[in-house]
Amino acid sequence: MDRINTSMGVVAYWLVLLAVVTSAGNAVVRYAFSYSSNAWLEVQWYFFAGIVMLGAAPTLLRNEHVRVDLVFGNLSERKRLWVDVFGLVLFLLPAMGLMAWMTWPFFLDSFQRMEESSNAGGLIRWPVKLILPVGFVLIWLQGLSELIKRVALLRGIRPDAEVVTEYHRPDQ
């Protein structure tokens, strides 16, 4: 799972570049030639959806997700591992499982109807709606991977995979 989500992180990086180039191109064309395209604007939104949904699991893998620093930063490494275990079991895994389950029919309905944007010249919608359940499943699977690694560390077993457990207080 770590390898898959690392590659999804690379996809998200490229989507950032594509979103920036598309956005800049849209701005140049709009202001230089007084022309605009709904399809190109929607492509930017699709890229952004991919950045968020495909980039979340690699962020969890690298332990760079948002935390409540007030408490977490003052705990020992073992207590931080326990906080991670409880957070993964009680919050992340159920929430991501529920979100994947709830967004699948949303995508499926769009796919079956071949839904298109209501904007003139807009794009088909099902590809961007597919990113939702895929992203939530990737986060869920990465959460399961992190849970396995944290439990192994608590049991004194060093997993083969690199486990990022160090905590860095954010600069302010």
mmCIF file of N, CA and C in Angstrom, residues 24-135:
data_model
loop_
_atom_site.group_PDB
_atom_site.id
_atom_site.type_symbol
_atom_site.label_atom_id
_atom_site.label_comp_id
_atom_site.label_asym_id
_atom_site.label_seq_id
_atom_site.Cartn_x
_atom_site.Cartn_y
_atom_site.Cartn_z
ATOM 1 N N ALA A 24 -2.798 29.217 -15.700
ATOM 2 C CA ALA A 24 -2.063 30.316 -16.347
ATOM 3 C C ALA A 24 -2.479 30.448 -17.805
ATOM 4 N N GLY A 25 -2.619 29.330 -18.480
ATOM 5 C CA GLY A 25 -3.055 29.365 -19.878
ATOM 6 C C GLY A 25 -4.444 29.965 -20.013
ATOM 7 N N ASN A 26 -5.353 29.585 -19.119
ATOM 8 C CA ASN A 26 -6.703 30.156 -19.137
ATOM 9 C C ASN A 26 -6.664 31.668 -18.943
ATOM 10 N N ALA A 27 -5.846 32.125 -18.010
ATOM 11 C CA ALA A 27 -5.758 33.559 -17.736
ATOM 12 C C ALA A 27 -5.191 34.308 -18.937
ATOM 13 N N VAL A 28 -4.137 33.774 -19.539
ATOM 14 C CA VAL A 28 -3.527 34.432 -20.701
ATOM 15 C C VAL A 28 -4.526 34.505 -21.848
ATOM 16 N N VAL A 29 -5.192 33.397 -22.138
ATOM 17 C CA VAL A 29 -6.153 33.363 -23.239
ATOM 18 C C VAL A 29 -7.329 34.299 -22.956
ATOM 19 N N ARG A 30 -7.782 34.320 -21.711
ATOM 20 C CA ARG A 30 -8.923 35.168 -21.365
ATOM 21 C C ARG A 30 -8.590 36.647 -21.528
ATOM 22 N N TYR A 31 -7.427 37.064 -21.012
ATOM 23 C CA TYR A 31 -7.100 38.485 -21.038
ATOM 24 C C TYR A 31 -6.444 38.935 -22.348
ATOM 25 N N ALA A 32 -5.711 38.059 -23.000
ATOM 26 C CA ALA A 32 -5.037 38.447 -24.243
ATOM 27 C C ALA A 32 -5.958 38.343 -25.448
ATOM 28 N N PHE A 33 -6.860 37.344 -25.426
ATOM 29 C CA PHE A 33 -7.691 37.104 -26.606
ATOM 30 C C PHE A 33 -9.185 37.233 -26.326
ATOM 31 N N SER A 34 -9.539 37.614 -25.091
ATOM 32 C CA SER A 34 -10.947 37.750 -24.695
ATOM 33 C C SER A 34 -11.741 36.483 -25.009
ATOM 34 N N TYR A 35 -11.151 35.339 -24.722
ATOM 35 C CA TYR A 35 -11.797 34.063 -24.975
ATOM 36 C C TYR A 35 -11.742 33.240 -23.688
ATOM 37 N N SER A 36 -12.793 32.499 -23.450
ATOM 38 C CA SER A 36 -12.823 31.638 -22.262
ATOM 39 C C SER A 36 -13.512 30.331 -22.626
ATOM 40 N N SER A 37 -13.153 29.280 -21.925
ATOM 41 C CA SER A 37 -13.731 27.965 -22.182
ATOM 42 C C SER A 37 -14.131 27.327 -20.858
ATOM 43 N N ASN A 38 -15.393 26.946 -20.748
ATOM 44 C CA ASN A 38 -15.849 26.261 -19.545
ATOM 45 C C ASN A 38 -15.136 24.924 -19.363
ATOM 46 N N ALA A 39 -14.850 24.257 -20.452
ATOM 47 C CA ALA A 39 -14.171 22.960 -20.363
ATOM 48 C C ALA A 39 -12.803 23.119 -19.692
ATOM 49 N N TRP A 40 -12.045 24.137 -20.092
ATOM 50 C CA TRP A 40 -10.719 24.329 -19.495
ATOM 51 C C TRP A 40 -10.819 24.753 -18.026
ATOM 52 N N LEU A 41 -11.845 25.519 -17.692
ATOM 53 C CA LEU A 41 -12.056 25.871 -16.279
ATOM 54 C C LEU A 41 -12.393 24.624 -15.462
ATOM 55 N N GLU A 42 -13.231 23.764 -16.031
ATOM 56 C CA GLU A 42 -13.588 22.530 -15.327
ATOM 57 C C GLU A 42 -12.405 21.579 -15.224
ATOM 58 N N VAL A 43 -11.533 21.568 -16.216
ATOM 59 C CA VAL A 43 -10.319 20.748 -16.138
ATOM 60 C C VAL A 43 -9.501 21.156 -14.908
ATOM 61 N N GLN A 44 -9.405 22.459 -14.667
ATOM 62 C CA GLN A 44 -8.692 22.929 -13.469
ATOM 63 C C GLN A 44 -9.321 22.353 -12.211
ATOM 64 N N TRP A 45 -10.638 22.357 -12.131
ATOM 65 C CA TRP A 45 -11.331 21.823 -10.955
ATOM 66 C C TRP A 45 -11.073 20.325 -10.830
ATOM 67 N N TYR A 46 -11.061 19.630 -11.957
ATOM 68 C CA TYR A 46 -10.798 18.188 -11.926
ATOM 69 C C TYR A 46 -9.377 17.918 -11.427
ATOM 70 N N PHE A 47 -8.432 18.721 -11.905
ATOM 71 C CA PHE A 47 -7.057 18.570 -11.424
ATOM 72 C C PHE A 47 -6.994 18.814 -9.919
ATOM 73 N N PHE A 48 -7.686 19.839 -9.460
ATOM 74 C CA PHE A 48 -7.678 20.144 -8.031
ATOM 75 C C PHE A 48 -8.280 18.988 -7.227
ATOM 76 N N ALA A 49 -9.359 18.402 -7.705
ATOM 77 C CA ALA A 49 -9.952 17.239 -7.029
ATOM 78 C C ALA A 49 -8.936 16.095 -6.948
ATOM 79 N N GLY A 50 -8.210 15.883 -8.038
ATOM 80 C CA GLY A 50 -7.182 14.838 -8.036
ATOM 81 C C GLY A 50 -6.054 15.139 -7.069
ATOM 82 N N ILE A 51 -5.660 16.403 -6.998
ATOM 83 C CA ILE A 51 -4.591 16.797 -6.073
ATOM 84 C C ILE A 51 -4.990 16.472 -4.643
ATOM 85 N N VAL A 52 -6.199 16.855 -4.275
ATOM 86 C CA VAL A 52 -6.669 16.653 -2.895
ATOM 87 C C VAL A 52 -6.881 15.168 -2.601
ATOM 88 N N MET A 53 -7.640 14.503 -3.451
ATOM 89 C CA MET A 53 -8.036 13.126 -3.146
ATOM 90 C C MET A 53 -6.910 12.110 -3.350
ATOM 91 N N LEU A 54 -6.026 12.354 -4.299
ATOM 92 C CA LEU A 54 -4.917 11.419 -4.511
ATOM 93 C C LEU A 54 -3.699 11.800 -3.678
ATOM 94 N N GLY A 55 -3.658 13.023 -3.183
ATOM 95 C CA GLY A 55 -2.533 13.465 -2.365
ATOM 96 C C GLY A 55 -2.719 13.250 -0.876
ATOM 97 N N ALA A 56 -3.933 12.946 -0.441
ATOM 98 C CA ALA A 56 -4.199 12.791 0.999
ATOM 99 C C ALA A 56 -3.531 11.542 1.581
ATOM 100 N N ALA A 57 -3.636 10.411 0.896
ATOM 101 C CA ALA A 57 -3.041 9.177 1.411
ATOM 102 C C ALA A 57 -1.513 9.265 1.505
ATOM 103 N N PRO A 58 -0.812 9.803 0.488
ATOM 104 C CA PRO A 58 0.638 9.969 0.640
ATOM 105 C C PRO A 58 1.003 10.930 1.772
ATOM 106 N N THR A 59 0.143 11.911 2.032
ATOM 107 C CA THR A 59 0.381 12.820 3.157
ATOM 108 C C THR A 59 0.309 12.056 4.467
ATOM 109 N N LEU A 60 -0.659 11.162 4.600
ATOM 110 C CA LEU A 60 -0.762 10.310 5.786
ATOM 111 C C LEU A 60 0.450 9.390 5.884
ATOM 112 N N LEU A 61 0.877 8.838 4.769
ATOM 113 C CA LEU A 61 2.060 7.965 4.739
ATOM 114 C C LEU A 61 3.292 8.678 5.287
ATOM 115 N N ARG A 62 3.478 9.941 4.918
ATOM 116 C CA ARG A 62 4.651 10.693 5.364
ATOM 117 C C ARG A 62 4.454 11.359 6.721
ATOM 118 N N ASN A 63 3.311 11.098 7.347
ATOM 119 C CA ASN A 63 3.006 11.637 8.678
ATOM 120 C C ASN A 63 2.992 13.166 8.675
ATOM 121 N N GLU A 64 2.481 13.742 7.592
ATOM 122 C CA GLU A 64 2.450 15.195 7.455
ATOM 123 C C GLU A 64 1.033 15.750 7.537
ATOM 124 N N HIS A 65 0.115 14.937 8.051
ATOM 125 C CA HIS A 65 -1.267 15.374 8.162
ATOM 126 C C HIS A 65 -1.454 16.284 9.380
ATOM 127 N N VAL A 66 -2.600 16.908 9.453
ATOM 128 C CA VAL A 66 -2.897 17.871 10.511
ATOM 129 C C VAL A 66 -3.105 17.142 11.832
ATOM 130 N N ARG A 67 -2.563 17.714 12.894
ATOM 131 C CA ARG A 67 -2.716 17.149 14.238
ATOM 132 C C ARG A 67 -3.093 18.255 15.208
ATOM 133 N N VAL A 68 -3.567 17.828 16.368
ATOM 134 C CA VAL A 68 -3.825 18.774 17.456
ATOM 135 C C VAL A 68 -2.533 18.857 18.258
ATOM 136 N N ASP A 69 -1.754 19.908 17.979
ATOM 137 C CA ASP A 69 -0.406 20.020 18.538
ATOM 138 C C ASP A 69 -0.387 20.275 20.039
ATOM 139 N N LEU A 70 -1.438 20.853 20.556
ATOM 140 C CA LEU A 70 -1.489 21.223 21.962
ATOM 141 C C LEU A 70 -1.170 20.038 22.862
ATOM 142 N N VAL A 71 -1.679 18.878 22.516
ATOM 143 C CA VAL A 71 -1.473 17.678 23.327
ATOM 144 C C VAL A 71 -0.389 16.794 22.737
ATOM 145 N N PHE A 72 -0.491 16.516 21.458
ATOM 146 C CA PHE A 72 0.351 15.518 20.808
ATOM 147 C C PHE A 72 1.842 15.819 20.928
ATOM 148 N N GLY A 73 2.221 17.069 20.807
ATOM 149 C CA GLY A 73 3.632 17.435 20.828
ATOM 150 C C GLY A 73 4.329 17.205 22.155
ATOM 151 N N ASN A 74 3.561 17.120 23.237
ATOM 152 C CA ASN A 74 4.159 16.948 24.562
ATOM 153 C C ASN A 74 4.186 15.501 25.024
ATOM 154 N N LEU A 75 3.776 14.569 24.186
ATOM 155 C CA LEU A 75 3.721 13.159 24.580
ATOM 156 C C LEU A 75 5.015 12.432 24.211
ATOM 157 N N SER A 76 5.263 11.336 24.919
ATOM 158 C CA SER A 76 6.403 10.479 24.570
ATOM 159 C C SER A 76 6.080 9.754 23.254
ATOM 160 N N GLU A 77 7.105 9.149 22.652
ATOM 161 C CA GLU A 77 6.885 8.454 21.385
ATOM 162 C C GLU A 77 5.871 7.326 21.539
ATOM 163 N N ARG A 78 5.967 6.576 22.616
ATOM 164 C CA ARG A 78 5.019 5.464 22.834
ATOM 165 C C ARG A 78 3.589 5.974 22.979
ATOM 166 N N LYS A 79 3.404 7.066 23.708
ATOM 167 C CA LYS A 79 2.054 7.624 23.852
ATOM 168 C C LYS A 79 1.541 8.179 22.529
ATOM 169 N N ARG A 80 2.429 8.750 21.730
ATOM 170 C CA ARG A 80 2.022 9.229 20.407
ATOM 171 C C ARG A 80 1.577 8.062 19.528
ATOM 172 N N LEU A 81 2.283 6.930 19.633
ATOM 173 C CA LEU A 81 1.866 5.741 18.880
ATOM 174 C C LEU A 81 0.465 5.308 19.295
ATOM 175 N N TRP A 82 0.182 5.330 20.605
ATOM 176 C CA TRP A 82 -1.151 4.968 21.095
ATOM 177 C C TRP A 82 -2.213 5.958 20.610
ATOM 178 N N VAL A 83 -1.891 7.228 20.605
ATOM 179 C CA VAL A 83 -2.831 8.234 20.083
ATOM 180 C C VAL A 83 -3.111 7.940 18.607
ATOM 181 N N ASP A 84 -2.063 7.637 17.854
ATOM 182 C CA ASP A 84 -2.249 7.290 16.444
ATOM 183 C C ASP A 84 -3.149 6.065 16.288
ATOM 184 N N VAL A 85 -2.894 5.022 17.083
ATOM 185 C CA VAL A 85 -3.699 3.795 16.997
ATOM 186 C C VAL A 85 -5.169 4.108 17.264
ATOM 187 N N PHE A 86 -5.434 4.815 18.354
ATOM 188 C CA PHE A 86 -6.829 5.132 18.685
ATOM 189 C C PHE A 86 -7.453 6.053 17.636
ATOM 190 N N GLY A 87 -6.699 7.027 17.161
ATOM 191 C CA GLY A 87 -7.215 7.922 16.132
ATOM 192 C C GLY A 87 -7.543 7.193 14.841
ATOM 193 N N LEU A 88 -6.661 6.274 14.454
ATOM 194 C CA LEU A 88 -6.895 5.499 13.233
ATOM 195 C C LEU A 88 -8.118 4.598 13.380
ATOM 196 N N VAL A 89 -8.207 3.896 14.517
ATOM 197 C CA VAL A 89 -9.297 2.944 14.718
ATOM 198 C C VAL A 89 -10.642 3.638 14.936
ATOM 199 N N LEU A 90 -10.645 4.691 15.734
ATOM 200 C CA LEU A 90 -11.907 5.330 16.107
ATOM 201 C C LEU A 90 -12.384 6.388 15.110
ATOM 202 N N PHE A 91 -11.466 7.010 14.392
ATOM 203 C CA PHE A 91 -11.866 8.122 13.547
ATOM 204 C C PHE A 91 -11.564 7.898 12.066
ATOM 205 N N LEU A 92 -10.289 7.755 11.717
ATOM 206 C CA LEU A 92 -9.920 7.727 10.311
ATOM 207 C C LEU A 92 -10.534 6.541 9.565
ATOM 208 N N LEU A 93 -10.334 5.332 10.049
ATOM 209 C CA LEU A 93 -10.828 4.164 9.316
ATOM 210 C C LEU A 93 -12.353 4.164 9.180
ATOM 211 N N PRO A 94 -13.113 4.409 10.256
ATOM 212 C CA PRO A 94 -14.570 4.456 10.058
ATOM 213 C C PRO A 94 -15.013 5.594 9.140
ATOM 214 N N ALA A 95 -14.423 6.766 9.292
ATOM 215 C CA ALA A 95 -14.837 7.915 8.481
ATOM 216 C C ALA A 95 -14.524 7.691 7.007
ATOM 217 N N MET A 96 -13.317 7.203 6.699
ATOM 218 C CA MET A 96 -12.954 6.991 5.303
ATOM 219 C C MET A 96 -13.753 5.833 4.697
ATOM 220 N N GLY A 97 -14.024 4.801 5.477
ATOM 221 C CA GLY A 97 -14.869 3.705 4.993
ATOM 222 C C GLY A 97 -16.269 4.197 4.675
ATOM 223 N N LEU A 98 -16.822 5.014 5.556
ATOM 224 C CA LEU A 98 -18.155 5.568 5.343
ATOM 225 C C LEU A 98 -18.173 6.483 4.116
ATOM 226 N N MET A 99 -17.165 7.326 3.992
ATOM 227 C CA MET A 99 -17.114 8.243 2.851
ATOM 228 C C MET A 99 -16.959 7.478 1.527
ATOM 229 N N ALA A 100 -16.143 6.437 1.510
ATOM 230 C CA ALA A 100 -16.002 5.631 0.287
ATOM 231 C C ALA A 100 -17.333 4.974 -0.056
ATOM 232 N N TRP A 101 -17.992 4.432 0.946
ATOM 233 C CA TRP A 101 -19.273 3.757 0.749
ATOM 234 C C TRP A 101 -20.334 4.742 0.261
ATOM 235 N N MET A 102 -20.332 5.948 0.799
ATOM 236 C CA MET A 102 -21.343 6.943 0.431
ATOM 237 C C MET A 102 -21.080 7.585 -0.936
ATOM 238 N N THR A 103 -19.829 7.699 -1.348
ATOM 239 C CA THR A 103 -19.535 8.354 -2.621
ATOM 240 C C THR A 103 -19.592 7.397 -3.811
ATOM 241 N N TRP A 104 -19.557 6.087 -3.555
ATOM 242 C CA TRP A 104 -19.629 5.136 -4.665
ATOM 243 C C TRP A 104 -20.952 5.278 -5.438
ATOM 244 N N PRO A 105 -22.134 5.289 -4.775
ATOM 245 C CA PRO A 105 -23.377 5.472 -5.532
ATOM 246 C C PRO A 105 -23.435 6.831 -6.250
ATOM 247 N N PHE A 106 -22.827 7.843 -5.654
ATOM 248 C CA PHE A 106 -22.747 9.178 -6.261
ATOM 249 C C PHE A 106 -22.033 9.088 -7.605
ATOM 250 N N PHE A 107 -20.902 8.373 -7.631
ATOM 251 C CA PHE A 107 -20.168 8.159 -8.877
ATOM 252 C C PHE A 107 -20.964 7.275 -9.833
ATOM 253 N N LEU A 108 -21.484 6.163 -9.319
ATOM 254 C CA LEU A 108 -22.170 5.183 -10.152
ATOM 255 C C LEU A 108 -23.364 5.800 -10.883
ATOM 256 N N ASP A 109 -24.146 6.611 -10.180
ATOM 257 C CA ASP A 109 -25.284 7.288 -10.795
ATOM 258 C C ASP A 109 -24.812 8.196 -11.925
ATOM 259 N N SER A 110 -23.752 8.931 -11.688
ATOM 260 C CA SER A 110 -23.202 9.831 -12.695
ATOM 261 C C SER A 110 -22.702 9.046 -13.906
ATOM 262 N N PHE A 111 -22.045 7.924 -13.663
ATOM 263 C CA PHE A 111 -21.506 7.091 -14.739
ATOM 264 C C PHE A 111 -22.630 6.486 -15.579
ATOM 265 N N GLN A 112 -23.640 5.941 -14.898
ATOM 266 C CA GLN A 112 -24.743 5.301 -15.621
ATOM 267 C C GLN A 112 -25.529 6.287 -16.468
ATOM 268 N N ARG A 113 -25.657 7.509 -15.992
ATOM 269 C CA ARG A 113 -26.388 8.536 -16.744
ATOM 270 C C ARG A 113 -25.493 9.289 -17.720
ATOM 271 N N MET A 114 -24.185 9.004 -17.674
ATOM 272 C CA MET A 114 -23.204 9.748 -18.468
ATOM 273 C C MET A 114 -23.409 11.245 -18.256
ATOM 274 N N GLU A 115 -23.475 11.618 -16.989
ATOM 275 C CA GLU A 115 -23.749 12.994 -16.586
ATOM 276 C C GLU A 115 -22.727 13.956 -17.179
ATOM 277 N N GLU A 116 -23.233 15.070 -17.640
ATOM 278 C CA GLU A 116 -22.384 16.128 -18.175
ATOM 279 C C GLU A 116 -22.598 17.396 -17.377
ATOM 280 N N SER A 117 -21.636 18.262 -17.453
ATOM 281 C CA SER A 117 -21.734 19.549 -16.790
ATOM 282 C C SER A 117 -22.918 20.323 -17.355
ATOM 283 N N SER A 118 -23.555 21.112 -16.510
ATOM 284 C CA SER A 118 -24.653 21.955 -16.982
ATOM 285 C C SER A 118 -24.121 23.218 -17.675
ATOM 286 N N ASN A 119 -22.831 23.450 -17.585
ATOM 287 C CA ASN A 119 -22.226 24.609 -18.256
ATOM 288 C C ASN A 119 -22.049 24.332 -19.742
ATOM 289 N N ALA A 120 -22.255 25.341 -20.534
ATOM 290 C CA ALA A 120 -22.046 25.201 -21.981
ATOM 291 C C ALA A 120 -20.595 24.815 -22.243
ATOM 292 N N GLY A 121 -20.399 23.759 -23.015
ATOM 293 C CA GLY A 121 -19.041 23.320 -23.325
ATOM 294 C C GLY A 121 -18.363 22.603 -22.180
ATOM 295 N N GLY A 122 -19.136 22.232 -21.155
ATOM 296 C CA GLY A 122 -18.559 21.565 -19.985
ATOM 297 C C GLY A 122 -18.199 20.117 -20.269
ATOM 298 N N LEU A 123 -17.641 19.471 -19.275
ATOM 299 C CA LEU A 123 -17.127 18.106 -19.416
ATOM 300 C C LEU A 123 -18.086 17.081 -18.821
ATOM 301 N N ILE A 124 -17.805 15.810 -19.117
ATOM 302 C CA ILE A 124 -18.538 14.743 -18.437
ATOM 303 C C ILE A 124 -18.108 14.742 -16.976
ATOM 304 N N ARG A 125 -18.999 14.362 -16.090
ATOM 305 C CA ARG A 125 -18.737 14.479 -14.655
ATOM 306 C C ARG A 125 -18.242 13.196 -13.988
ATOM 307 N N TRP A 126 -18.533 12.019 -14.550
ATOM 308 C CA TRP A 126 -18.218 10.813 -13.813
ATOM 309 C C TRP A 126 -16.729 10.621 -13.518
ATOM 310 N N PRO A 127 -15.791 11.048 -14.380
ATOM 311 C CA PRO A 127 -14.384 10.832 -14.011
ATOM 312 C C PRO A 127 -13.986 11.550 -12.718
ATOM 313 N N VAL A 128 -14.454 12.779 -12.539
ATOM 314 C CA VAL A 128 -14.089 13.499 -11.324
ATOM 315 C C VAL A 128 -14.827 12.917 -10.122
ATOM 316 N N LYS A 129 -16.033 12.400 -10.353
ATOM 317 C CA LYS A 129 -16.764 11.790 -9.239
ATOM 318 C C LYS A 129 -16.147 10.445 -8.843
ATOM 319 N N LEU A 130 -15.491 9.774 -9.765
ATOM 320 C CA LEU A 130 -14.784 8.524 -9.445
ATOM 321 C C LEU A 130 -13.600 8.785 -8.518
ATOM 322 N N ILE A 131 -13.004 9.956 -8.637
ATOM 323 C CA ILE A 131 -11.857 10.286 -7.789
ATOM 324 C C ILE A 131 -12.237 10.262 -6.301
ATOM 325 N N LEU A 132 -13.484 10.576 -5.992
ATOM 326 C CA LEU A 132 -13.906 10.596 -4.578
ATOM 327 C C LEU A 132 -13.802 9.221 -3.917
ATOM 328 N N PRO A 133 -14.539 8.194 -4.377
ATOM 329 C CA PRO A 133 -14.400 6.904 -3.687
ATOM 330 C C PRO A 133 -12.994 6.317 -3.787
ATOM 331 N N VAL A 134 -12.325 6.528 -4.910
ATOM 332 C CA VAL A 134 -10.951 6.021 -5.052
ATOM 333 C C VAL A 134 -10.052 6.671 -4.001
ATOM 334 N N GLY A 135 -10.150 7.986 -3.861
ATOM 335 C CA GLY A 135 -9.334 8.686 -2.869
ATOM 336 C C GLY A 135 -9.616 8.227 -1.455
#
